[in-house]
Amino acid sequence: MDWDKLRIFHAVADAGSLTHAGDVLHLSQSAVSRQIRALEEMLGTTLFHRHARGLILTEQGELLFDATQAMTKRLDAASARIRDSEEEVFGNLRVTTTIGFGSIWLAPRLSKLYAKYPDLSIDLMLEERVLDLPMREADVAIRMKEPSQADLVRKRLMDIRMQLFASPAYLEANGVPNSLHDLSKHRLISQSLGVTQVSAGAMLVRELMTYDIGRSLTVNNYFGVLQSVLSDLGIGVLPDYLSQDFPQLVRVLPGIESNEVPVFLAFPEELRGSKRVQAFRDFVVEEVVAYRKARQGAAAR
């Protein structure tokens, strides 16, 4: 196939309009239209349904668009590797992780990374959905389970557990529970069971709910749970890694916690040589080591 025609087809399919694609490609609408017609003639099929609101891909067009998307992402990966300097760290790095881990643990530490590499730009994508690294939806991922894809470089960073926390003001006003049965007198704040979350956390919440808890507040991510706990609203089910950065919170019922949740850093094999990825990986590992030492020191006191 003609690579130039495929490039124009991809732009049209992505924009849904000949005019908008022409603006992106710096071509006239008629020039774009001619290239699409020529590609359709070459393939012997119709790639777009034309209507007043724009263009819609046909089934054959969808197949070709899937292919050009994969090609574009591969080319982006190759371009990123070519741009990586042998000695300097610069450019954009797309990092994905969960809302809770990204907002509570990772984001507050990024100032150290920027201080060391001021020309590095981080695109931090916080969502519970697992993005596809081999398809270049992100460059690096920090996930609360081991990645399943075989073509990823992975490193186990640490293990976390879900525990119970409350603010001193809330406990002073409502009392400290001494057993799980006492939770019926308190408001439990947790991540909503209907949203994507670590299974160990959901299992703990389900267990707690069997103790006749009459008052509750559910949030769709752990950052919201944390803010609710800091606002003295109740006892929250939260990851243990926040205890270092929020020492004012009090752990409630210390014997109650979830099973271990492994935290993995992963990136595509093809980015193994990327200076940006190496810099980010080394930064995260250093921060995890410092975090572990701080926790060990706190436990020894």
mmCIF file of C-alpha atoms in Angstrom:
data_model
loop_
_atom_site.group_PDB
_atom_site.id
_atom_site.type_symbol
_atom_site.label_atom_id
_atom_site.label_comp_id
_atom_site.label_asym_id
_atom_site.label_seq_id
_atom_site.Cartn_x
_atom_site.Cartn_y
_atom_site.Cartn_z
ATOM 1 C CA MET A 1 0.000 0.000 0.000
ATOM 2 C CA ASP A 2 0.973 3.634 -0.503
ATOM 3 C CA TRP A 3 2.235 4.867 2.891
ATOM 4 C CA ASP A 4 1.284 8.446 2.077
ATOM 5 C CA LYS A 5 -2.302 7.447 1.332
ATOM 6 C CA LEU A 6 -2.453 5.455 4.578
ATOM 7 C CA ARG A 7 -1.203 8.506 6.493
ATOM 8 C CA ILE A 8 -3.966 10.633 4.961
ATOM 9 C CA PHE A 9 -6.580 7.921 5.598
ATOM 10 C CA HIS A 10 -5.542 7.742 9.258
ATOM 11 C CA ALA A 11 -5.868 11.511 9.650
ATOM 12 C CA VAL A 12 -9.336 11.497 8.075
ATOM 13 C CA ALA A 13 -10.519 8.549 10.191
ATOM 14 C CA ASP A 14 -9.163 10.177 13.332
ATOM 15 C CA ALA A 15 -10.734 13.574 12.559
ATOM 16 C CA GLY A 16 -13.980 12.268 11.056
ATOM 17 C CA SER A 17 -13.852 15.025 8.491
ATOM 18 C CA LEU A 18 -12.011 15.778 5.257
ATOM 19 C CA THR A 19 -11.760 19.458 6.182
ATOM 20 C CA HIS A 20 -10.309 18.861 9.638
ATOM 21 C CA ALA A 21 -7.881 16.261 8.304
ATOM 22 C CA GLY A 22 -6.788 18.713 5.617
ATOM 23 C CA ASP A 23 -6.066 21.327 8.296
ATOM 24 C CA VAL A 24 -3.888 18.848 10.178
ATOM 25 C CA LEU A 25 -2.082 17.683 7.038
ATOM 26 C CA HIS A 26 -1.862 21.173 5.473
ATOM 27 C CA LEU A 27 -3.676 19.912 2.380
ATOM 28 C CA SER A 28 -6.791 21.130 0.624
ATOM 29 C CA GLN A 29 -10.046 19.252 1.150
ATOM 30 C CA SER A 30 -10.084 18.261 -2.521
ATOM 31 C CA ALA A 31 -6.533 16.845 -2.306
ATOM 32 C CA VAL A 32 -7.474 14.775 0.747
ATOM 33 C CA SER A 33 -10.648 13.572 -0.962
ATOM 34 C CA ARG A 34 -8.701 12.472 -4.071
ATOM 35 C CA GLN A 35 -6.266 10.450 -1.972
ATOM 36 C CA ILE A 36 -9.090 8.700 -0.102
ATOM 37 C CA ARG A 37 -10.874 7.842 -3.381
ATOM 38 C CA ALA A 38 -7.609 6.519 -4.819
ATOM 39 C CA LEU A 39 -7.057 4.340 -1.745
ATOM 40 C CA GLU A 40 -10.601 2.987 -1.936
ATOM 41 C CA GLU A 41 -10.100 2.174 -5.623
ATOM 42 C CA MET A 42 -6.791 0.472 -4.844
ATOM 43 C CA LEU A 43 -8.437 -1.686 -2.161
ATOM 44 C CA GLY A 44 -11.664 -2.194 -4.068
ATOM 45 C CA THR A 45 -13.839 -1.228 -1.123
ATOM 46 C CA THR A 46 -15.571 1.717 0.520
ATOM 47 C CA LEU A 47 -13.796 2.981 3.639
ATOM 48 C CA PHE A 48 -16.197 5.728 4.728
ATOM 49 C CA HIS A 49 -19.932 6.356 4.837
ATOM 50 C CA ARG A 50 -20.540 9.991 3.849
ATOM 51 C CA HIS A 51 -23.296 11.963 5.556
ATOM 52 C CA ALA A 52 -24.102 15.566 6.454
ATOM 53 C CA ARG A 53 -22.348 15.468 9.815
ATOM 54 C CA GLY A 54 -19.089 14.035 8.550
ATOM 55 C CA LEU A 55 -17.584 10.629 7.831
ATOM 56 C CA ILE A 56 -18.171 7.280 9.522
ATOM 57 C CA LEU A 57 -15.879 4.307 8.974
ATOM 58 C CA THR A 58 -17.296 1.251 7.255
ATOM 59 C CA GLU A 59 -16.474 -2.195 8.626
ATOM 60 C CA GLN A 60 -13.553 -2.384 6.181
ATOM 61 C CA GLY A 61 -12.496 1.104 7.213
ATOM 62 C CA GLU A 62 -12.480 0.073 10.873
ATOM 63 C CA LEU A 63 -10.138 -2.809 10.050
ATOM 64 C CA LEU A 64 -7.745 -0.510 8.221
ATOM 65 C CA PHE A 65 -7.937 2.140 10.973
ATOM 66 C CA ASP A 66 -7.000 -0.477 13.591
ATOM 67 C CA ALA A 67 -3.936 -1.279 11.511
ATOM 68 C CA THR A 68 -2.911 2.353 10.984
ATOM 69 C CA GLN A 69 -3.373 3.068 14.714
ATOM 70 C CA ALA A 70 -1.002 0.229 15.569
ATOM 71 C CA MET A 71 1.451 1.495 12.951
ATOM 72 C CA THR A 72 1.268 5.044 14.317
ATOM 73 C CA LYS A 73 1.943 3.908 17.868
ATOM 74 C CA ARG A 74 4.904 1.825 16.743
ATOM 75 C CA LEU A 75 6.279 4.780 14.811
ATOM 76 C CA ASP A 76 5.801 7.006 17.869
ATOM 77 C CA ALA A 77 7.763 4.494 19.944
ATOM 78 C CA ALA A 78 10.547 4.397 17.391
ATOM 79 C CA SER A 79 10.613 8.183 17.210
ATOM 80 C CA ALA A 80 10.810 8.426 20.995
ATOM 81 C CA ARG A 81 13.759 6.031 21.086
ATOM 82 C CA ILE A 82 15.549 7.930 18.336
ATOM 83 C CA ARG A 83 15.031 11.238 20.161
ATOM 84 C CA ASP A 84 16.397 9.867 23.423
ATOM 85 C CA SER A 85 19.842 11.373 23.950
ATOM 86 C CA GLU A 86 22.660 9.125 25.107
ATOM 87 C CA GLU A 87 23.505 11.509 27.947
ATOM 88 C CA GLU A 88 20.489 13.761 28.502
ATOM 89 C CA VAL A 89 16.976 13.092 29.783
ATOM 90 C CA PHE A 90 14.322 15.226 28.105
ATOM 91 C CA GLY A 91 10.991 15.045 26.319
ATOM 92 C CA ASN A 92 7.578 13.715 27.282
ATOM 93 C CA LEU A 93 6.968 10.551 29.317
ATOM 94 C CA ARG A 94 3.443 9.174 29.717
ATOM 95 C CA VAL A 95 2.976 7.487 33.080
ATOM 96 C CA THR A 96 -0.211 5.715 34.127
ATOM 97 C CA THR A 97 -1.233 4.508 37.566
ATOM 98 C CA THR A 98 -4.277 4.435 39.813
ATOM 99 C CA ILE A 99 -5.894 7.633 41.074
ATOM 100 C CA GLY A 100 -5.061 6.791 44.672
ATOM 101 C CA PHE A 101 -1.405 5.850 44.232
ATOM 102 C CA GLY A 102 -0.767 8.592 41.700
ATOM 103 C CA SER A 103 -2.317 11.424 43.701
ATOM 104 C CA ILE A 104 -1.341 10.325 47.224
ATOM 105 C CA TRP A 105 2.123 8.767 46.780
ATOM 106 C CA LEU A 106 3.617 9.553 43.365
ATOM 107 C CA ALA A 107 2.632 13.149 42.505
ATOM 108 C CA PRO A 108 3.936 14.720 45.770
ATOM 109 C CA ARG A 109 7.378 13.189 45.058
ATOM 110 C CA LEU A 110 7.761 14.327 41.436
ATOM 111 C CA SER A 111 9.431 17.600 42.433
ATOM 112 C CA LYS A 112 12.601 15.595 43.128
ATOM 113 C CA LEU A 113 12.521 14.126 39.630
ATOM 114 C CA TYR A 114 12.008 17.548 38.036
ATOM 115 C CA ALA A 115 14.835 19.016 40.113
ATOM 116 C CA LYS A 116 17.183 16.422 38.635
ATOM 117 C CA TYR A 117 15.786 16.476 35.081
ATOM 118 C CA PRO A 118 14.189 19.899 34.424
ATOM 119 C CA ASP A 119 13.714 19.178 30.704
ATOM 120 C CA LEU A 120 11.637 16.051 31.358
ATOM 121 C CA SER A 121 7.863 16.394 31.007
ATOM 122 C CA ILE A 122 5.561 13.903 32.740
ATOM 123 C CA ASP A 123 2.077 13.212 31.416
ATOM 124 C CA LEU A 124 0.511 11.588 34.493
ATOM 125 C CA MET A 125 -2.613 9.615 33.564
ATOM 126 C CA LEU A 126 -4.528 8.611 36.683
ATOM 127 C CA GLU A 127 -7.302 6.083 36.137
ATOM 128 C CA GLU A 128 -8.329 2.669 37.361
ATOM 129 C CA ARG A 129 -8.499 1.268 33.816
ATOM 130 C CA VAL A 130 -5.396 -0.704 32.857
ATOM 131 C CA LEU A 131 -3.907 0.999 29.793
ATOM 132 C CA ASP A 132 -2.318 -1.107 27.069
ATOM 133 C CA LEU A 133 1.445 -0.525 27.167
ATOM 134 C CA PRO A 134 2.386 -2.595 24.087
ATOM 135 C CA MET A 135 -0.153 -0.523 22.126
ATOM 136 C CA ARG A 136 1.527 2.648 23.476
ATOM 137 C CA GLU A 137 -1.442 4.008 25.419
ATOM 138 C CA ALA A 138 1.262 4.877 27.975
ATOM 139 C CA ASP A 139 5.034 4.500 28.292
ATOM 140 C CA VAL A 140 5.270 3.369 31.919
ATOM 141 C CA ALA A 141 2.703 1.929 34.295
ATOM 142 C CA ILE A 142 2.613 1.433 38.052
ATOM 143 C CA ARG A 143 0.001 -1.218 38.738
ATOM 144 C CA MET A 144 -1.443 -2.902 41.805
ATOM 145 C CA LYS A 145 -0.941 -6.363 40.294
ATOM 146 C CA GLU A 146 1.614 -8.093 38.107
ATOM 147 C CA PRO A 147 1.125 -7.271 34.413
ATOM 148 C CA SER A 148 -0.035 -10.214 32.304
ATOM 149 C CA GLN A 149 1.613 -9.263 28.994
ATOM 150 C CA ALA A 150 4.783 -11.201 28.222
ATOM 151 C CA ASP A 151 6.523 -8.413 26.289
ATOM 152 C CA LEU A 152 6.819 -6.035 29.267
ATOM 153 C CA VAL A 153 9.774 -5.284 31.495
ATOM 154 C CA ARG A 154 8.497 -5.380 35.082
ATOM 155 C CA LYS A 155 9.853 -4.695 38.553
ATOM 156 C CA ARG A 156 8.110 -5.398 41.844
ATOM 157 C CA LEU A 157 8.363 -2.202 43.860
ATOM 158 C CA MET A 158 6.681 -3.033 47.154
ATOM 159 C CA ASP A 159 3.678 -4.629 48.794
ATOM 160 C CA ILE A 160 0.852 -2.652 50.378
ATOM 161 C CA ARG A 161 -2.106 -3.501 52.590
ATOM 162 C CA MET A 162 -5.413 -1.783 53.145
ATOM 163 C CA GLN A 163 -5.895 -0.627 56.739
ATOM 164 C CA LEU A 164 -8.269 1.525 58.824
ATOM 165 C CA PHE A 165 -7.483 5.180 59.580
ATOM 166 C CA ALA A 166 -9.251 8.108 61.214
ATOM 167 C CA SER A 167 -8.432 11.672 62.207
ATOM 168 C CA PRO A 168 -7.735 12.549 65.864
ATOM 169 C CA ALA A 169 -10.674 14.978 65.836
ATOM 170 C CA TYR A 170 -13.095 12.305 64.635
ATOM 171 C CA LEU A 171 -11.933 9.801 67.269
ATOM 172 C CA GLU A 172 -12.110 12.412 70.011
ATOM 173 C CA ALA A 173 -15.702 13.196 69.083
ATOM 174 C CA ASN A 174 -16.885 9.644 68.417
ATOM 175 C CA GLY A 175 -14.631 7.396 70.462
ATOM 176 C CA VAL A 176 -12.033 4.786 69.477
ATOM 177 C CA PRO A 177 -13.423 1.393 68.405
ATOM 178 C CA ASN A 178 -11.882 -1.514 70.298
ATOM 179 C CA SER A 179 -13.390 -4.304 68.189
ATOM 180 C CA LEU A 180 -15.002 -4.849 64.815
ATOM 181 C CA HIS A 181 -18.401 -4.879 66.502
ATOM 182 C CA ASP A 182 -17.773 -1.269 67.626
ATOM 183 C CA LEU A 183 -17.742 -0.178 63.975
ATOM 184 C CA SER A 184 -21.561 -0.199 64.065
ATOM 185 C CA LYS A 185 -21.260 3.069 66.031
ATOM 186 C CA HIS A 186 -19.107 4.739 63.364
ATOM 187 C CA ARG A 187 -19.261 5.889 59.747
ATOM 188 C CA LEU A 188 -17.153 3.696 57.464
ATOM 189 C CA ILE A 189 -15.582 5.437 54.460
ATOM 190 C CA SER A 190 -14.441 3.186 51.629
ATOM 191 C CA GLN A 191 -14.032 2.909 47.913
ATOM 192 C CA SER A 192 -17.263 1.928 46.173
ATOM 193 C CA LEU A 193 -17.509 -1.817 45.653
ATOM 194 C CA GLY A 194 -18.961 -1.265 42.193
ATOM 195 C CA VAL A 195 -15.835 0.431 40.806
ATOM 196 C CA THR A 196 -12.518 -1.067 39.732
ATOM 197 C CA GLN A 197 -10.152 -1.463 42.695
ATOM 198 C CA VAL A 198 -7.679 -3.908 44.188
ATOM 199 C CA SER A 199 -9.507 -7.108 45.061
ATOM 200 C CA ALA A 200 -7.879 -7.310 48.499
ATOM 201 C CA GLY A 201 -9.369 -3.922 49.421
ATOM 202 C CA ALA A 202 -12.825 -4.934 48.210
ATOM 203 C CA MET A 203 -12.636 -8.162 50.215
ATOM 204 C CA LEU A 204 -11.779 -6.224 53.377
ATOM 205 C CA VAL A 205 -14.686 -3.805 52.873
ATOM 206 C CA ARG A 206 -17.116 -6.686 52.328
ATOM 207 C CA GLU A 207 -15.895 -8.286 55.551
ATOM 208 C CA LEU A 208 -16.306 -5.039 57.484
ATOM 209 C CA MET A 209 -19.831 -4.560 56.140
ATOM 210 C CA THR A 210 -20.913 -7.796 57.818
ATOM 211 C CA TYR A 211 -20.633 -6.038 61.206
ATOM 212 C CA ASP A 212 -23.915 -4.135 60.897
ATOM 213 C CA ILE A 213 -22.419 -0.788 59.899
ATOM 214 C CA GLY A 214 -25.344 1.601 59.689
ATOM 215 C CA ARG A 215 -23.529 4.686 58.416
ATOM 216 C CA SER A 216 -21.210 4.757 55.437
ATOM 217 C CA LEU A 217 -19.687 6.946 52.759
ATOM 218 C CA THR A 218 -18.423 5.447 49.515
ATOM 219 C CA VAL A 219 -16.144 7.189 47.024
ATOM 220 C CA ASN A 220 -14.942 5.978 43.626
ATOM 221 C CA ASN A 221 -11.222 6.387 44.444
ATOM 222 C CA TYR A 222 -8.876 6.336 47.443
ATOM 223 C CA PHE A 223 -7.960 10.017 47.146
ATOM 224 C CA GLY A 224 -11.592 10.874 47.869
ATOM 225 C CA VAL A 225 -11.605 8.462 50.806
ATOM 226 C CA LEU A 226 -8.492 10.165 52.189
ATOM 227 C CA GLN A 227 -9.956 13.650 51.873
ATOM 228 C CA SER A 228 -13.106 12.490 53.666
ATOM 229 C CA VAL A 229 -11.054 11.032 56.527
ATOM 230 C CA LEU A 230 -8.990 14.227 56.794
ATOM 231 C CA SER A 231 -12.285 16.118 57.000
ATOM 232 C CA ASP A 232 -13.237 14.141 60.153
ATOM 233 C CA LEU A 233 -16.137 12.284 58.491
ATOM 234 C CA GLY A 234 -15.374 8.764 59.707
ATOM 235 C CA ILE A 235 -13.059 5.760 59.644
ATOM 236 C CA GLY A 236 -11.536 5.122 56.224
ATOM 237 C CA VAL A 237 -10.237 2.015 54.467
ATOM 238 C CA LEU A 238 -6.974 3.274 52.987
ATOM 239 C CA PRO A 239 -3.619 1.953 51.708
ATOM 240 C CA ASP A 240 -0.862 1.796 54.307
ATOM 241 C CA TYR A 241 1.573 3.847 52.183
ATOM 242 C CA LEU A 242 -0.187 7.077 53.163
ATOM 243 C CA SER A 243 0.850 6.754 56.824
ATOM 244 C CA GLN A 244 4.286 8.227 56.082
ATOM 245 C CA ASP A 245 2.967 11.367 54.372
ATOM 246 C CA PHE A 246 -0.032 11.815 56.682
ATOM 247 C CA PRO A 247 1.373 11.079 60.145
ATOM 248 C CA GLN A 248 -1.516 12.962 61.757
ATOM 249 C CA LEU A 249 -3.877 10.103 60.929
ATOM 250 C CA VAL A 250 -4.439 7.411 63.543
ATOM 251 C CA ARG A 251 -4.558 3.754 62.624
ATOM 252 C CA VAL A 252 -7.730 2.159 63.976
ATOM 253 C CA LEU A 253 -7.995 -1.528 64.968
ATOM 254 C CA PRO A 254 -4.313 -2.282 64.143
ATOM 255 C CA GLY A 255 -4.960 -6.004 63.833
ATOM 256 C CA ILE A 256 -7.324 -5.512 60.887
ATOM 257 C CA GLU A 257 -5.867 -5.256 57.394
ATOM 258 C CA SER A 258 -6.199 -6.715 53.911
ATOM 259 C CA ASN A 259 -4.005 -9.281 52.221
ATOM 260 C CA GLU A 260 -0.847 -7.986 50.545
ATOM 261 C CA VAL A 261 -1.218 -6.126 47.252
ATOM 262 C CA PRO A 262 1.900 -6.183 45.031
ATOM 263 C CA VAL A 263 2.903 -2.951 43.284
ATOM 264 C CA PHE A 264 4.685 -3.349 39.932
ATOM 265 C CA LEU A 265 6.392 -0.887 37.606
ATOM 266 C CA ALA A 266 6.227 -1.965 33.952
ATOM 267 C CA PHE A 267 7.111 -0.677 30.504
ATOM 268 C CA PRO A 268 7.358 -2.147 26.984
ATOM 269 C CA GLU A 269 10.486 -4.109 26.116
ATOM 270 C CA GLU A 270 11.114 -1.756 23.197
ATOM 271 C CA LEU A 271 11.613 1.148 25.652
ATOM 272 C CA ARG A 272 14.279 -0.647 27.687
ATOM 273 C CA GLY A 273 16.961 1.649 26.279
ATOM 274 C CA SER A 274 14.989 4.878 26.721
ATOM 275 C CA LYS A 275 16.836 7.373 28.916
ATOM 276 C CA ARG A 276 13.545 8.905 30.052
ATOM 277 C CA VAL A 277 12.175 5.539 31.143
ATOM 278 C CA GLN A 278 15.440 4.654 32.884
ATOM 279 C CA ALA A 279 15.430 7.970 34.746
ATOM 280 C CA PHE A 280 11.830 7.520 35.890
ATOM 281 C CA ARG A 281 12.378 3.897 36.917
ATOM 282 C CA ASP A 282 15.494 4.795 38.939
ATOM 283 C CA PHE A 283 13.651 7.692 40.595
ATOM 284 C CA VAL A 284 10.709 5.516 41.647
ATOM 285 C CA VAL A 285 13.000 2.774 42.973
ATOM 286 C CA GLU A 286 14.982 5.324 45.009
ATOM 287 C CA GLU A 287 11.765 6.748 46.463
ATOM 288 C CA VAL A 288 10.497 3.280 47.344
ATOM 289 C CA VAL A 289 13.766 2.472 49.129
ATOM 290 C CA ALA A 290 13.532 5.744 51.084
ATOM 291 C CA TYR A 291 9.889 4.988 51.885
ATOM 292 C CA ARG A 292 10.764 1.522 53.190
ATOM 293 C CA LYS A 293 13.573 2.854 55.373
ATOM 294 C CA ALA A 294 11.297 5.521 56.834
ATOM 295 C CA ARG A 295 8.648 2.910 57.641
ATOM 296 C CA GLN A 296 11.196 0.617 59.255
ATOM 297 C CA GLY A 297 12.502 3.508 61.343
ATOM 298 C CA ALA A 298 9.003 4.437 62.459
ATOM 299 C CA ALA A 299 8.229 0.814 63.380
ATOM 300 C CA ALA A 300 11.437 0.556 65.459
ATOM 301 C CA ARG A 301 10.568 3.638 67.531
#
